[in-house]
CSV table of C-alpha atoms and ligand atoms in Angstrom, one decimal:
chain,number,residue,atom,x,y,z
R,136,UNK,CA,0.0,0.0,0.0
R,137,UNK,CA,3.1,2.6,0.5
R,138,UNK,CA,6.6,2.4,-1.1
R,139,UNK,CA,8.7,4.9,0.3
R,140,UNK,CA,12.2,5.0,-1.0
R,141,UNK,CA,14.9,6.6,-0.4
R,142,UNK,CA,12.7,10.2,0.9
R,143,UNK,CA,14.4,13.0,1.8
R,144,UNK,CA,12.9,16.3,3.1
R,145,UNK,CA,14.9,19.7,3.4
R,146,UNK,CA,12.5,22.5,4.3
R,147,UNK,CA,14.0,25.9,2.8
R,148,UNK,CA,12.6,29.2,3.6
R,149,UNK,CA,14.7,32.2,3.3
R,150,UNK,CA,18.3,31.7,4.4
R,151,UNK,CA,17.5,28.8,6.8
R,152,UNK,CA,17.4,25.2,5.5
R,153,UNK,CA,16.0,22.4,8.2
R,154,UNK,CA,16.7,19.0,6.7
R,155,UNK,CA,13.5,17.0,8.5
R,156,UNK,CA,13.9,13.6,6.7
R,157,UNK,CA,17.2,12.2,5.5
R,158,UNK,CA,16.9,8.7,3.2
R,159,UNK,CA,13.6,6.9,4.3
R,160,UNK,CA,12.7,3.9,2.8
R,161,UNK,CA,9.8,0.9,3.8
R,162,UNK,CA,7.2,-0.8,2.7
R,163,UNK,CA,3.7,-1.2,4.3
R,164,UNK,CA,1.1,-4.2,2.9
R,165,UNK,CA,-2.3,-3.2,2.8
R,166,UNK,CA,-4.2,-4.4,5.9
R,167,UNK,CA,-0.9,-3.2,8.2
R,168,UNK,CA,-0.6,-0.9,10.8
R,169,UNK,CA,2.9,1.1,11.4
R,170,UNK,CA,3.8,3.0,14.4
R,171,UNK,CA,6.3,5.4,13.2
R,172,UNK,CA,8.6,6.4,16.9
R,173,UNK,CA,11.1,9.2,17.2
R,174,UNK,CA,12.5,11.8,19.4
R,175,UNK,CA,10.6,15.2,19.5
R,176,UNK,CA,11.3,17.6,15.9
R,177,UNK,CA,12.9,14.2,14.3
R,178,UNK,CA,10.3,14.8,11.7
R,179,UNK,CA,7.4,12.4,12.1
R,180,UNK,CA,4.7,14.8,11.3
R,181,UNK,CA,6.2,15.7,8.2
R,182,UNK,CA,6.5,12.0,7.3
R,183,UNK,CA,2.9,12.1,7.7
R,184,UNK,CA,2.2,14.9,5.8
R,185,UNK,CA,4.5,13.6,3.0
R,186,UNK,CA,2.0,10.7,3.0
R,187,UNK,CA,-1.3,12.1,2.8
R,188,UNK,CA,0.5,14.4,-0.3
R,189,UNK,CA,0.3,17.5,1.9
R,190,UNK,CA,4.2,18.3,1.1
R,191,UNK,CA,6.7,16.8,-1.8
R,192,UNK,CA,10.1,15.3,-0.9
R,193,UNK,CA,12.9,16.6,-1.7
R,194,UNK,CA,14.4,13.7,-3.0
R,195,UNK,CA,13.3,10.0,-3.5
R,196,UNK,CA,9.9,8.7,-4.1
R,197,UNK,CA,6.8,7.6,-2.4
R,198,UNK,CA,3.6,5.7,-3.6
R,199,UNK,CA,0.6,4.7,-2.0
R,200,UNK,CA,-1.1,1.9,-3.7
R,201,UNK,CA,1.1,2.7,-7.0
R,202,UNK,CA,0.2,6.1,-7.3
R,203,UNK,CA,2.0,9.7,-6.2
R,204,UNK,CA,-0.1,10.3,-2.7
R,205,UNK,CA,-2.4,13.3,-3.5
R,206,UNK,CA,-4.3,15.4,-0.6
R,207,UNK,CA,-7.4,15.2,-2.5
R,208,UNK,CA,-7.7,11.1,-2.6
R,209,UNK,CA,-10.8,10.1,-0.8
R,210,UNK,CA,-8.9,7.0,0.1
R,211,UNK,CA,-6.8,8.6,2.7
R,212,UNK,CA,-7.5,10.4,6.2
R,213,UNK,CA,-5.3,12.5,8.5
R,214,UNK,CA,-6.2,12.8,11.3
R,215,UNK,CA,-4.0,15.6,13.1
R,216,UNK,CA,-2.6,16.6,16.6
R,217,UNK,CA,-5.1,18.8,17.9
R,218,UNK,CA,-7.6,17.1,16.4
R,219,UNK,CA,-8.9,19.9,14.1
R,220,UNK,CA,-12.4,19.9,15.1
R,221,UNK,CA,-14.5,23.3,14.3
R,222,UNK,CA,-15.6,25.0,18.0
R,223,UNK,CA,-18.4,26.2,16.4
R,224,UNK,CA,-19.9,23.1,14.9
R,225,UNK,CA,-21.7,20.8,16.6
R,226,UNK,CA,-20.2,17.0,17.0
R,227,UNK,CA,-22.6,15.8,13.7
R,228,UNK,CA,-21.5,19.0,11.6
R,229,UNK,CA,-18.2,18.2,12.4
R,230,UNK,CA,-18.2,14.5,12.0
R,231,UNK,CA,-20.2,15.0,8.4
R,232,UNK,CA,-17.9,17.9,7.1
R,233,UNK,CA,-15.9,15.8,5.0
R,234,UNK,CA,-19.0,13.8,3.5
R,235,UNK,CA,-20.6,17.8,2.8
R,236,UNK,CA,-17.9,19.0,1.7
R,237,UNK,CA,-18.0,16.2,-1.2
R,238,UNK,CA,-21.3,17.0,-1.9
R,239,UNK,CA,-23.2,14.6,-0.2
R,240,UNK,CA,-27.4,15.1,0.1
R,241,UNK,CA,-28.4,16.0,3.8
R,242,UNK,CA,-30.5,12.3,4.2
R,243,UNK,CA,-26.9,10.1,2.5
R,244,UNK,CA,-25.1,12.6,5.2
R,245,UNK,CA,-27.7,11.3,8.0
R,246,UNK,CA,-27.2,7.6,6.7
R,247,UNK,CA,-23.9,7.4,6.9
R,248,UNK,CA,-22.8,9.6,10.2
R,249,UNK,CA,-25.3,8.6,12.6
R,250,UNK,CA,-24.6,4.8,12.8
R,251,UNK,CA,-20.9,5.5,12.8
R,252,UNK,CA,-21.5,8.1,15.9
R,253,UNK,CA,-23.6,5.4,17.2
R,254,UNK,CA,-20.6,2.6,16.9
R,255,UNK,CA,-18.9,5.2,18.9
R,256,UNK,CA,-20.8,6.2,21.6
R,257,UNK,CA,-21.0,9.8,20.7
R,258,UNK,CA,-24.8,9.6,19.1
R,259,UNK,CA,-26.3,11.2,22.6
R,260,UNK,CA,-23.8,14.1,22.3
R,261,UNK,CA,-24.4,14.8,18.8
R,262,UNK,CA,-25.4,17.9,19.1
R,263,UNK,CA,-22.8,19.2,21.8
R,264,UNK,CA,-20.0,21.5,20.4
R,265,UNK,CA,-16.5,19.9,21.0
R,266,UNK,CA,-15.9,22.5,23.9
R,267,UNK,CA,-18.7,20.2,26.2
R,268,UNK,CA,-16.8,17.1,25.0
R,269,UNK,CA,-13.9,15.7,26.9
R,270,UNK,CA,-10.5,14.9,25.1
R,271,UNK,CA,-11.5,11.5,24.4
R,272,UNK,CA,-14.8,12.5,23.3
R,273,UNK,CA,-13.1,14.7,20.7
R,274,UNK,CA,-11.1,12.3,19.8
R,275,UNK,CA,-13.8,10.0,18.6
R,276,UNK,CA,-15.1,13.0,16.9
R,277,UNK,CA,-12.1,13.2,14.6
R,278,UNK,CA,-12.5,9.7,14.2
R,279,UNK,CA,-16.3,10.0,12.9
R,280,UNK,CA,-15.3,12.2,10.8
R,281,UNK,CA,-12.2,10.1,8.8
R,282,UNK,CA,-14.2,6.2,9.1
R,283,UNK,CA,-17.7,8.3,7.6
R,284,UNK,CA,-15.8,8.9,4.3
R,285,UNK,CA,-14.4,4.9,4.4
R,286,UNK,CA,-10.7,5.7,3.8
R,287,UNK,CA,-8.6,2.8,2.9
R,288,UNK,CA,-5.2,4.7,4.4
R,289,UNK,CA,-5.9,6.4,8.2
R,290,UNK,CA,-2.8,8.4,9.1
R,291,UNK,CA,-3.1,9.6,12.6
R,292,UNK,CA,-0.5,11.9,14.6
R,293,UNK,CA,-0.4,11.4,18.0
R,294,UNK,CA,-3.7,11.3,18.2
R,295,UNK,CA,-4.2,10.2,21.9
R,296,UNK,CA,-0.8,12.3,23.3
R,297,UNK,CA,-3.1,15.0,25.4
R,298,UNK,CA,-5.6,11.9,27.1
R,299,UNK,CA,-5.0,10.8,30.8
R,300,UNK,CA,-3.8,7.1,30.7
R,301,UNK,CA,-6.7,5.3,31.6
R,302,UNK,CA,-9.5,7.2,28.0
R,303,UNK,CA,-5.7,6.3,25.8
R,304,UNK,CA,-5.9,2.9,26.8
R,305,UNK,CA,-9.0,2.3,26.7
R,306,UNK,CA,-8.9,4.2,22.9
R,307,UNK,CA,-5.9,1.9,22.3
R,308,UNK,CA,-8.1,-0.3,22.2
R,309,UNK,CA,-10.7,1.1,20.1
R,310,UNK,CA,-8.3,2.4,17.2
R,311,UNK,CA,-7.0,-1.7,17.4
R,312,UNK,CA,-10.9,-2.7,16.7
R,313,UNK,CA,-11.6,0.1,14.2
R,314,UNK,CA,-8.0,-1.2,12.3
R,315,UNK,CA,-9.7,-4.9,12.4
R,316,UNK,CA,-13.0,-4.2,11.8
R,317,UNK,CA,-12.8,-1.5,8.8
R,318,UNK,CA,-9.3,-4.0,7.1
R,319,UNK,CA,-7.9,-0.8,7.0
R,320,UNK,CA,-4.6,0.2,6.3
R,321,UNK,CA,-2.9,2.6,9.4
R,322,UNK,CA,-0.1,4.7,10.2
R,323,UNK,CA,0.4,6.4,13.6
R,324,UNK,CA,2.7,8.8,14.8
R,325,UNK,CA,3.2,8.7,18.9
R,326,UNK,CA,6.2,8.8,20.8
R,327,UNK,CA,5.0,6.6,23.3
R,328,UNK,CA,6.8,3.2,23.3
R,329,UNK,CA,4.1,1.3,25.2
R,330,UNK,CA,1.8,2.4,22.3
R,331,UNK,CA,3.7,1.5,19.5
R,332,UNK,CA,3.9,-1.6,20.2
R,333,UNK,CA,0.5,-1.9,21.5
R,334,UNK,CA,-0.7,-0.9,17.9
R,335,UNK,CA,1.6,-1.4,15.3
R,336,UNK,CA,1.8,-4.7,13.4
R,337,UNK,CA,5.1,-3.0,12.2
R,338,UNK,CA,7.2,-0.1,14.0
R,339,UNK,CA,9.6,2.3,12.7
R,340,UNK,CA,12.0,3.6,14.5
R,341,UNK,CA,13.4,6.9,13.6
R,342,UNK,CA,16.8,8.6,14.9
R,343,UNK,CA,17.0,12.2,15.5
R,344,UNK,CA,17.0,14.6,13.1
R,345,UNK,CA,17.0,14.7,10.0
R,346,UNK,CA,15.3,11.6,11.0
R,347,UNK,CA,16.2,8.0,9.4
R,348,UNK,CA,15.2,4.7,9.5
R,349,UNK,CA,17.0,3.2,12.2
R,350,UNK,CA,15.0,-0.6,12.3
R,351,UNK,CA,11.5,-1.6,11.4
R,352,UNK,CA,10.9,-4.1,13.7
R,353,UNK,CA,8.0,-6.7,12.8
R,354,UNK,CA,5.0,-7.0,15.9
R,355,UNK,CA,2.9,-10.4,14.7
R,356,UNK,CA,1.6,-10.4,18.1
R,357,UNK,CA,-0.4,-7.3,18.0
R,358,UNK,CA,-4.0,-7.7,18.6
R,359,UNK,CA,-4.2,-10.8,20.3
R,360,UNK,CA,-5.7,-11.5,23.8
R,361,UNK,CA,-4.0,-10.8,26.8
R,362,UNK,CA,-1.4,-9.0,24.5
R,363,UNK,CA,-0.1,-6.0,26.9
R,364,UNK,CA,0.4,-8.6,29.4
R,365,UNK,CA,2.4,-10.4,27.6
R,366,UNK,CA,6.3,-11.1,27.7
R,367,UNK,CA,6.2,-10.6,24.0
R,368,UNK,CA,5.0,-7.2,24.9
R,369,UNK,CA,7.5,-6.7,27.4
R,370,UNK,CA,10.4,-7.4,25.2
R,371,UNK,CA,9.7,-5.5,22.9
R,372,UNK,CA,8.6,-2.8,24.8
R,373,UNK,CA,12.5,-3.1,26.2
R,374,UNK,CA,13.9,-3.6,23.1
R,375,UNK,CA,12.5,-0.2,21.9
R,376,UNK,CA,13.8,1.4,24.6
R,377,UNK,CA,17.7,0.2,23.7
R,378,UNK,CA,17.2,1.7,20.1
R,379,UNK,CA,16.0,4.6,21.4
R,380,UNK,CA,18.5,5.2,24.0
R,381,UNK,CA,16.0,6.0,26.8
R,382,UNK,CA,18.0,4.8,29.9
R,383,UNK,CA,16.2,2.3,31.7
E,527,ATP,N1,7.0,24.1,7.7
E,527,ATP,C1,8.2,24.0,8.2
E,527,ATP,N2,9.2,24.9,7.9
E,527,ATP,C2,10.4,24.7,8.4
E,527,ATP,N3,10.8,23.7,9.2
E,527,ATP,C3,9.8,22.9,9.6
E,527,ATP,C4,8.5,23.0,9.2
E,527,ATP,N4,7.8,22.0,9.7
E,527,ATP,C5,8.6,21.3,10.5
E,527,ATP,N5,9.9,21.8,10.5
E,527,ATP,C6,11.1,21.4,11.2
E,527,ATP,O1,11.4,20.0,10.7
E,527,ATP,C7,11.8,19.2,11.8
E,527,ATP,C8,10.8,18.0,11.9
E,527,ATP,O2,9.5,18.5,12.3
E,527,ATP,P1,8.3,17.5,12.6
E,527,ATP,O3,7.1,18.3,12.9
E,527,ATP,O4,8.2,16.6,11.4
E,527,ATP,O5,8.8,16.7,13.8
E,527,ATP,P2,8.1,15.6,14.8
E,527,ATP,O6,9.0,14.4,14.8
E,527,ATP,O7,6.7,15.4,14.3
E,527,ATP,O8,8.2,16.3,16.2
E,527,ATP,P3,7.2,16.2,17.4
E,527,ATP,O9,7.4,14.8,18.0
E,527,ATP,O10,7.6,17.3,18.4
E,527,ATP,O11,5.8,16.4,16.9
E,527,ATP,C9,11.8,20.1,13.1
E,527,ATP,O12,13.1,20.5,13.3
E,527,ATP,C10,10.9,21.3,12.7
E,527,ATP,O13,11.3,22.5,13.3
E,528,MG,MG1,4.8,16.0,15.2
C-alpha cells in the first residue's frame, strides 16, 4: 500500500534550510498498521504529511497503492494533533464535514454519520460542540469524521498524546478494533513506546533529526488477547527502549 524509498525532506525558507527527513525507505502491505517512533522535531509529522501528499520530498519517491499520494484522494484520512475539530460546529456538523464537503445530500449525510457516531458512543452528544466534550470524546469525533468517508489509508499523529492514561488505553483499544473491523490500512505517529507496540503490526523507529530509519521491527503479536500482558510485549517494549536510548 506505500513504497517509500529513499525520501528525503529539506524544508528551505529564506536563508534557513531544516533537513526534516534524511533517506527513508519501507514498505507497508495493505491491511498493516505502522507506528512510526522518534525523538521530538525528528520529523514524524512531516512523514505524515508527506504521506497524505500535503508536502513533496525533496528527493526520493513515495507511492501509496502505486500512485503519487495526493491530498485530494478520498482513500486517505489524516487525522491531526489537535484534532482539528471546528468550535463552532456541533459534534454531527463536524463528523459529516468531510462527506458535505463532497457534496453529499443532507439524508446520505444522515445515513452514513449517525450509525458511525452510534458505533462510537457519541450519538447522545451529537449535538454538543467539541468545547462540552472531553479529550476523548473529541477524539472519537475526529474519528467520525475520517471512518464516515471509508478511507482505505488512516494516518493519525499522536492522536491520543493529550488523554489521561486510563480514555488512551481504553482508545488503544478502540483504534485496534476500528484497524480490524474496517481491514484498514494505518499509520500512527506517537512517541510513546508502550503504544507502539501496543498498535503497530510493524514499527519504525526513527533517529534524531533529520530523521532515518533506524530498524523496522515486525510486531505479529499485535492484537491478540492478553497482548499488553504479555512477555512478548515486554520485550519489545525493552527492546524499543535500547534503540531509542531512553536509559532504563
Ligand atoms: N513548515 C516548516 N518549515 C520549516 N521547518 C519545519 C516545518 N515543519 C517542521 N519543520 C522542522 O522540521 C523538523 C521536523 O519536524 P516535525 O514536525 O516533522 O517533527 P516531529 O517528529 O513530528 O516532532 P514532534 O514529536 O515534536 O511532533 C523540526 O526541526 C521542525 O522544526
Ligand atoms: Mg509531530
Amino acid at each position: 500500500m506505500i513504497a517509500a524509498e529513499k525520501l528525503s525532506l529539506t524544508y528551505e525558507k529564506d536563508n534557513t534550510r531544516v533537513e526534516a527527513l534524511a533517506d527513508i525507505t519501507f514498505n507497508l502491505r495493505k491491511g498493516s498498521s505502522l507506528s512510526v517512533i522518534g525523538p521530538s522535531g525528528c520529523g514524524k509529522s512531516s512523514l505524515l504529511f508527506v504521506i497524505a501528499g500535503l508536502i513533496k520530498p525533496t528527493a526520493g519517491k513515495i507511492a501509496i497503492d502505486g500512485r503519487v499520494p495526493d491530498r485530494t484522494n478520498p482513500d486517505t484520512a489524516l487525522i491531526l494533533q489537535d484534532y482539528g475539530l471546528f468550535p463552532w460546529k456541533t459534534v454531527y456538523e463536524n463528523a459529516s464535514l468531510g462527506l458535505r464537503v463532497r457534496g453529499y445530500n443532507k439524508r446520505a449525510q444522515r445515513d452514513i454519520v449517525m450509525p458511525i457516531l452510534e458505533k462510537l458512543g457519541l450519538a447522545e452528544f451529537a449535538r454538543h460542540f467539541p468545547t462540552q466534550l472531553s479529550g476523548g470524546q473529541k477524539q472519537r469525533v475526529a474519528i467520525a469524521r475520517s471512518l464516515a468517508l471509508s478511507p482505505k489509508l488512516l494516518l493519525m499523529d499522536e492522536p491520543l498524546s493529550s488523554l489521561d492514561a486510563l480514555t488512551r488505553e481504553n482508545l488503544q483499544k478502540f483504534i485496534l478494533d476500528i484497524w480490524f473491523r474496517h481491514s484498514l490500512t494505518l499509520v500512527l505517529v506517537t512517541h510513546n513506546i508502550e503504544e507502539a507496540v501496543f498498535l503497530g503490526s510493524h514499527i519504525l523507529v526513527m533517529s534524531e533529526r533529520p530523521g532515518r530509519v533506524i530498524d523496522i521491527i515486525e510486531n505479529p503479536l499485535v492484537g491478540t488477547p492478553g497482548f499488553r500482558q504479555s512477555s512478548g510485549y515486554h520485550q519489545l517494549c525493552s527492546r524499543l527502549r535500547g534503540l531509542l536510548g531512553v536509559v532504563n
